[in-house]
Protein backbone atom coordinates (compact mmCIF):
# COMPACT_ATOMS: atom_id res chain seq x y z
CA UNK A 1 20.09 3.82 6.97
CA UNK A 2 17.77 6.82 7.25
CA UNK A 3 20.35 9.08 5.63
CA UNK A 4 20.70 6.65 2.75
CA UNK A 5 16.94 6.48 2.25
CA UNK A 6 16.66 10.25 2.40
CA UNK A 7 19.28 10.56 -0.31
CA UNK A 8 16.99 8.69 -2.66
CA UNK A 9 14.67 11.70 -2.80
CA UNK A 10 16.88 12.96 -5.62
CA UNK A 11 15.52 10.30 -7.96
CA UNK A 12 11.84 11.09 -7.40
CA UNK A 13 11.71 13.70 -10.14
CA UNK A 14 13.20 11.42 -12.79
CA UNK A 15 11.26 11.23 -16.01
CA UNK A 16 10.52 8.02 -17.87
CA UNK A 17 10.77 7.51 -21.61
CA UNK A 18 8.25 9.07 -23.95
CA UNK A 19 4.87 7.32 -23.61
CA UNK A 20 3.74 4.93 -26.30
CA UNK A 21 0.77 6.01 -28.36
CA UNK A 22 -1.95 3.57 -27.32
CA UNK A 23 -3.18 1.93 -24.14
CA UNK A 24 -2.09 -1.70 -24.14
CA UNK A 25 -3.41 -4.02 -21.46
CA UNK A 26 -0.63 -5.78 -19.58
CA UNK A 27 -1.31 -8.57 -17.10
CA UNK A 28 1.42 -8.58 -14.44
CA UNK A 29 1.40 -11.70 -12.27
CA UNK A 30 2.67 -11.32 -8.70
CA UNK A 31 4.67 -14.16 -7.20
CA UNK A 32 2.52 -14.17 -4.05
CA UNK A 33 -0.12 -12.25 -2.16
CA UNK A 34 0.69 -8.53 -1.99
CA UNK A 35 3.27 -7.46 0.58
CA UNK A 36 5.59 -4.53 1.17
CA UNK A 37 7.95 -5.41 -1.68
CA UNK A 38 5.03 -5.13 -4.13
CA UNK A 39 3.95 -1.68 -2.91
CA UNK A 40 5.68 0.27 -5.74
CA UNK A 41 3.53 -1.50 -8.34
CA UNK A 42 0.34 -0.43 -6.57
CA UNK A 43 1.65 3.10 -6.18
CA UNK A 44 2.50 3.38 -9.88
CA UNK A 45 -0.99 2.16 -10.79
CA UNK A 46 -2.65 4.54 -8.31
CA UNK A 47 -0.66 7.49 -9.64
CA UNK A 48 -1.48 6.64 -13.25
CA UNK A 49 2.17 6.27 -14.22
CA UNK A 50 1.68 3.10 -16.25
CA UNK A 51 -1.32 4.55 -18.09
CA UNK A 52 0.60 7.73 -18.85
CA UNK A 53 3.24 5.53 -20.45
CA UNK A 54 0.65 3.68 -22.53
CA UNK A 55 0.21 0.52 -20.45
CA UNK A 56 -2.96 -0.57 -18.68
CA UNK A 57 -1.33 -2.77 -16.03
CA UNK A 58 -3.58 -5.26 -14.23
CA UNK A 59 -2.18 -7.28 -11.33
CA UNK A 60 -2.89 -10.98 -10.79
CA UNK A 61 -1.76 -13.15 -7.88
CA UNK A 62 0.00 -16.50 -8.21
CA UNK A 63 1.05 -18.94 -5.51
CA UNK A 64 4.81 -18.89 -5.78
CA UNK A 65 7.51 -17.97 -8.26
CA UNK A 66 7.12 -21.27 -10.06
CA UNK A 67 3.44 -20.52 -10.56
CA UNK A 68 3.99 -16.95 -11.75
CA UNK A 69 6.71 -18.08 -14.20
CA UNK A 70 4.33 -20.72 -15.56
CA UNK A 71 1.54 -18.17 -15.95
CA UNK A 72 3.78 -15.80 -17.92
CA UNK A 73 5.01 -18.72 -19.99
CA UNK A 74 1.39 -19.57 -20.76
CA UNK A 75 0.67 -16.11 -22.13
CA UNK A 76 0.45 -13.45 -19.43
CA UNK A 77 2.54 -10.50 -20.55
CA UNK A 78 4.63 -9.94 -17.42
CA UNK A 79 5.12 -11.09 -13.88
CA UNK A 80 7.43 -11.37 -10.89
CA UNK A 81 9.46 -14.50 -10.23
CA UNK A 82 12.83 -15.31 -8.74
CA UNK A 83 15.47 -15.82 -11.43
CA UNK A 84 16.18 -19.45 -10.54
CA UNK A 85 12.53 -20.36 -11.09
CA UNK A 86 12.58 -18.46 -14.39
CA UNK A 87 15.58 -20.51 -15.53
CA UNK A 88 13.92 -23.78 -14.53
CA UNK A 89 10.73 -22.77 -16.37
CA UNK A 90 12.63 -21.70 -19.48
CA UNK A 91 14.54 -24.97 -19.46
CA UNK A 92 11.17 -26.76 -19.40
CA UNK A 93 10.01 -24.87 -22.49
CA UNK A 94 8.51 -21.62 -21.20
CA UNK A 95 9.31 -18.66 -23.48
CA UNK A 96 10.09 -16.12 -20.77
CA UNK A 97 12.94 -13.82 -19.78
CA UNK A 98 13.79 -11.52 -16.88
CA UNK A 99 13.87 -7.84 -17.86
CA UNK A 100 14.58 -6.14 -14.52
CA UNK A 101 15.98 -7.44 -11.27
CA UNK A 102 14.28 -6.50 -8.00
CA UNK A 103 16.04 -8.56 -5.32
CA UNK A 104 19.75 -8.28 -6.08
CA UNK A 105 20.45 -10.54 -3.11
CA UNK A 106 18.80 -13.83 -2.33
CA UNK A 107 15.90 -13.30 0.08
CA UNK A 108 15.81 -16.96 1.07
CA UNK A 109 16.35 -18.08 4.63
CA UNK A 110 15.79 -21.27 6.64
CA UNK A 111 14.01 -21.18 10.00
CA UNK A 112 13.68 -23.72 12.80
CA UNK A 113 13.28 -24.02 16.56
CA UNK A 114 16.55 -24.29 18.46
CA UNK A 115 14.77 -26.44 21.03
CA UNK A 116 14.08 -29.06 18.35
CA UNK A 117 17.75 -30.06 18.34
CA UNK A 118 18.47 -28.49 14.96
CA UNK A 119 21.70 -26.51 14.93
CA UNK A 120 22.21 -26.07 11.19
CA UNK A 121 20.59 -26.84 7.85
CA UNK A 122 22.45 -30.17 7.76
CA UNK A 123 20.28 -31.26 10.68
CA UNK A 124 17.19 -31.02 8.44
CA UNK A 125 17.90 -34.55 7.16
CA UNK A 126 15.00 -36.79 8.13
CA UNK A 127 12.86 -33.80 9.15
CA UNK A 128 9.65 -32.21 7.86
CA UNK A 129 9.93 -28.84 6.11
CA UNK A 130 6.83 -26.76 5.47
CA UNK A 131 6.22 -24.58 2.42
CA UNK A 132 3.63 -24.02 -0.33
CA UNK A 133 4.14 -26.35 -3.31
CA UNK A 134 4.93 -23.51 -5.78
CA UNK A 135 7.35 -21.69 -3.51
CA UNK A 136 10.73 -20.68 -4.95
CA UNK A 137 12.57 -22.31 -2.04
CA UNK A 138 11.12 -25.71 -2.90
CA UNK A 139 12.09 -25.25 -6.53
CA UNK A 140 15.68 -24.43 -5.59
CA UNK A 141 16.01 -26.71 -2.53
CA UNK A 142 18.08 -29.32 -4.42
CA UNK A 143 20.72 -26.68 -5.19
CA UNK A 144 21.24 -25.66 -1.57
CA UNK A 145 20.99 -29.27 -0.34
CA UNK A 146 23.79 -30.39 -2.63
CA UNK A 147 25.93 -27.46 -1.54
CA UNK A 148 25.48 -28.64 2.02
CA UNK A 149 26.43 -32.20 1.08
CA UNK A 150 22.88 -33.44 1.59
CA UNK A 151 20.59 -35.68 -0.41
CA UNK A 152 17.73 -33.38 -1.59
CA UNK A 153 15.32 -36.24 -0.86
CA UNK A 154 16.41 -36.43 2.77
CA UNK A 155 13.63 -34.05 3.84
CA UNK A 156 9.87 -34.39 3.63
CA UNK A 157 7.98 -31.36 2.35
CA UNK A 158 4.65 -30.51 3.94
CA UNK A 159 2.26 -28.10 2.22
CA UNK A 160 1.45 -25.13 4.44
CA UNK A 161 0.26 -21.58 3.85
CA UNK A 162 2.92 -18.86 4.33
CA UNK A 163 0.85 -17.19 7.03
CA UNK A 164 0.84 -20.45 8.98
CA UNK A 165 4.63 -20.89 9.06
CA UNK A 166 5.25 -19.56 12.59
CA UNK A 167 2.33 -21.53 14.02
CA UNK A 168 3.39 -24.68 12.18
CA UNK A 169 6.86 -24.41 13.71
CA UNK A 170 5.60 -23.69 17.22
CA UNK A 171 3.11 -26.58 17.08
CA UNK A 172 5.84 -28.90 15.71
CA UNK A 173 3.68 -29.65 12.67
CA UNK A 174 6.89 -29.00 10.74
CA UNK A 175 10.46 -28.81 11.98
CA UNK A 176 11.76 -26.26 9.53
CA UNK A 177 10.54 -23.80 6.96
CA UNK A 178 11.75 -21.02 4.70
CA UNK A 179 10.79 -17.38 4.45
CA UNK A 180 11.96 -14.36 2.51
CA UNK A 181 14.15 -12.12 4.64
CA UNK A 182 11.71 -9.23 4.29
CA UNK A 183 9.38 -11.29 6.51
CA UNK A 184 12.08 -11.87 9.12
CA UNK A 185 10.38 -9.51 11.56
CA UNK A 186 7.33 -11.78 11.64
CA UNK A 187 9.35 -14.85 12.56
CA UNK A 188 11.25 -12.98 15.27
CA UNK A 189 8.04 -11.58 16.72
CA UNK A 190 6.10 -14.84 16.70
CA UNK A 191 8.82 -17.33 17.67
CA UNK A 192 11.12 -15.23 19.82
CA UNK A 193 14.46 -16.37 21.25
CA UNK A 194 13.95 -20.01 20.23
CA UNK A 195 14.21 -19.05 16.55
CA UNK A 196 17.03 -20.57 14.51
CA UNK A 197 17.93 -18.89 11.23
CA UNK A 198 20.39 -19.23 8.34
CA UNK A 199 20.26 -17.16 5.16
CA UNK A 200 21.04 -18.84 1.87
CA UNK A 201 23.68 -16.15 1.35
CA UNK A 202 25.47 -17.34 4.49
CA UNK A 203 25.40 -20.87 3.06
CA UNK A 204 27.17 -19.76 -0.10
CA UNK A 205 24.22 -19.47 -2.47
CA UNK A 206 23.32 -15.88 -3.33
CA UNK A 207 21.13 -16.37 -6.38
CA UNK A 208 19.30 -13.42 -7.88
CA UNK A 209 15.84 -13.19 -6.34
CA UNK A 210 12.59 -11.66 -7.50
CA UNK A 211 12.73 -10.16 -10.97
CA UNK A 212 10.30 -8.58 -13.39
CA UNK A 213 9.79 -11.11 -16.17
CA UNK A 214 8.09 -11.03 -19.56
CA UNK A 215 6.72 -13.37 -22.16
CA UNK A 216 9.06 -13.61 -25.19
CA UNK A 217 6.25 -13.01 -27.66
CA UNK A 218 5.20 -9.86 -25.79
CA UNK A 219 8.82 -8.66 -25.88
CA UNK A 220 8.96 -9.19 -29.64
CA UNK A 221 5.58 -7.76 -30.56
CA UNK A 222 5.19 -5.01 -27.94
CA UNK A 223 8.77 -4.01 -27.20
CA UNK A 224 7.81 -0.35 -26.66
CA UNK A 225 5.14 -1.30 -24.12
CA UNK A 226 7.50 -3.67 -22.30
CA UNK A 227 10.16 -0.95 -22.13
CA UNK A 228 7.62 1.53 -20.77
CA UNK A 229 6.48 -0.89 -18.04
CA UNK A 230 10.07 -1.63 -17.03
CA UNK A 231 10.98 2.04 -16.77
CA UNK A 232 7.87 3.02 -14.86
CA UNK A 233 8.60 0.13 -12.48
CA UNK A 234 12.16 1.36 -11.98
CA UNK A 235 10.81 4.83 -11.25
CA UNK A 236 8.23 3.48 -8.80
CA UNK A 237 10.72 1.41 -6.82
CA UNK A 238 13.15 4.30 -6.52
CA UNK A 239 10.35 6.65 -5.48
CA UNK A 240 9.29 4.23 -2.77
CA UNK A 241 12.84 3.92 -1.45
CA UNK A 242 12.59 7.61 -0.69
CA UNK A 243 8.98 7.71 0.54
CA UNK A 244 7.68 4.26 1.54
CA UNK A 245 4.57 5.26 3.48
CA UNK A 246 2.52 6.58 0.52
CA UNK A 247 3.45 3.50 -1.49
CA UNK A 248 2.30 1.11 1.21
CA UNK A 249 -0.84 3.21 1.65
CA UNK A 250 -1.61 2.79 -2.07
CA UNK A 251 -1.37 -0.98 -1.69
CA UNK A 252 -3.54 -0.92 1.43
CA UNK A 253 -6.17 1.08 -0.46
CA UNK A 254 -6.28 -1.56 -3.19
CA UNK A 255 -5.99 -4.76 -1.13
CA UNK A 256 -8.13 -5.58 1.88
CA UNK A 257 -6.45 -6.81 5.04
CA UNK A 258 -3.15 -4.99 4.52
CA UNK A 259 -1.59 -3.70 7.74
CA UNK A 260 0.47 -0.68 6.65
CA UNK A 261 2.68 -0.64 9.75
CA UNK A 262 3.77 -4.23 9.07
CA UNK A 263 4.30 -3.74 5.35
CA UNK A 264 6.52 -0.73 6.00
CA UNK A 265 8.71 -3.07 8.06
CA UNK A 266 8.67 -5.52 5.17
CA UNK A 267 9.68 -2.77 2.76
CA UNK A 268 12.48 -1.47 4.98
CA UNK A 269 14.04 -4.95 5.20
CA UNK A 270 13.71 -5.27 1.43
CA UNK A 271 15.56 -2.01 0.87
CA UNK A 272 18.30 -2.53 3.45
CA UNK A 273 19.15 -6.15 2.59
CA UNK A 274 17.82 -7.08 -0.83
CA UNK A 275 18.54 -3.91 -2.84
CA UNK A 276 22.06 -3.61 -1.42
CA UNK A 277 24.02 -4.03 -4.65
CA UNK A 278 26.76 -1.96 -6.23
CA UNK A 279 25.39 -2.51 -9.73
CA UNK A 280 22.09 -0.93 -8.64
CA UNK A 281 24.11 2.19 -7.81
CA UNK A 282 26.62 2.25 -10.65
CA UNK A 283 24.69 0.78 -13.60
CA UNK A 284 20.93 1.01 -13.04
CA UNK A 285 18.30 -0.05 -10.56
CA UNK A 286 17.35 -3.53 -11.73
CA UNK A 287 20.69 -4.32 -13.40
CA UNK A 288 21.71 -7.94 -13.95
CA UNK A 289 25.46 -8.48 -13.71
CA UNK A 290 26.13 -10.91 -16.59
CA UNK A 291 28.71 -12.92 -14.64
CA UNK A 292 26.24 -13.49 -11.83
CA UNK A 293 23.52 -14.59 -14.25
CA UNK A 294 25.93 -17.11 -15.79
CA UNK A 295 26.86 -18.37 -12.32
CA UNK A 296 23.18 -18.75 -11.39
CA UNK A 297 22.54 -20.66 -14.60
CA UNK A 298 25.46 -22.96 -13.82
CA UNK A 299 23.82 -23.78 -10.46
CA UNK A 300 20.50 -24.51 -12.16
CA UNK A 301 22.19 -26.72 -14.75
CA UNK A 302 23.95 -28.67 -12.01
CA UNK A 303 20.69 -29.14 -10.14
CA UNK A 304 18.08 -29.73 -12.84
CA UNK A 305 17.94 -31.54 -16.14
CA UNK A 306 16.90 -28.78 -18.53
CA UNK A 307 14.93 -30.17 -21.46
CA UNK A 308 15.66 -27.11 -23.59
CA UNK A 309 19.18 -25.69 -23.22
CA UNK A 310 19.73 -21.93 -23.42
CA UNK A 311 22.43 -19.38 -22.72
CA UNK A 312 22.40 -16.82 -19.92
CA UNK A 313 21.86 -13.96 -22.40
CA UNK A 314 18.49 -15.46 -23.35
CA UNK A 315 17.07 -15.47 -19.83
CA UNK A 316 18.04 -12.06 -18.43
CA UNK A 317 18.50 -8.74 -20.21
CA UNK A 318 19.32 -5.16 -19.25
CA UNK A 319 18.23 -3.78 -22.63
CA UNK A 320 14.96 -2.23 -21.41
CA UNK A 321 16.38 -0.46 -18.35
CA UNK A 322 16.82 3.28 -18.04
CA UNK A 323 20.42 3.60 -16.93
CA UNK A 324 19.84 7.05 -15.45
CA UNK A 325 17.71 5.45 -12.72
CA UNK A 326 20.08 4.32 -9.98
CA UNK A 327 20.16 3.87 -6.25
CA UNK A 328 22.03 6.72 -4.57
CA UNK A 329 25.52 6.07 -3.31
CA UNK A 330 25.80 4.86 0.24
CA UNK A 331 26.36 7.54 2.85
CA UNK A 332 28.30 7.07 6.02
CA UNK A 333 26.15 7.06 9.15
């Protein structure tokens, strides 16, 4: 792992496209409160990379991928949301599209206490699951439930704050919850040996996760600015693969309450599990494989009644990516 991260140093000197002429303000809506996987955005802002490319990027915080997708659909220029939530929002009428993938693998995982008698996700039937109302897992729960042969309405959702998930489990306020895998270290630390876990990937649903998204009107009217933001973001993520500590430090300097040692753990899990994709190495960091996007859309269509039909090409594009920016090839340990 360390050798692979060290190999990424080669991308640090990459140059982005020529900057656009003027400073354009760009609101970029985060899918949740800042954590390790957001550190590259803060680092790029701190280093002035967006401004040098002509974009005055301002970060906002939303409460879940559904909320960030809605905010971008309502007019914010860009944001971060998992692709499934973007598809659901677009099907409901939001004019948004994903322009760069961040989590090539689904970060979603289910958690429970073994001592509660739950042995698998199928045992969630009749139980209480805790999550914020705008969380991506709640949006996509019907898809995974049907794959498990369950009625999506067989569980009761309880609204809880993400930070309260371990305590809610331990106190039996809820009997199951979800968390992104980059927070797995928190659940292991707080719950210990009684922790039950199943990733959505292990259950046969590896949907694309967090992606950089944009408002369609912004893409039409400010295509050069959108391209600049995408390419700076590619550069920032690759830089932080090589040198995570300065990136997390930049986020800690901008956001009170950040614990750098924890967010480095978050970032390392993000890199090792969620960036692990051949297309990120062979095509470009952030690349959407068209066949996977079509498969994800098929899942969404099976699960939700989309009021406004669309094709996969309308919801995810690689057109703004710099294809010279790639993850380094894996190295044998």
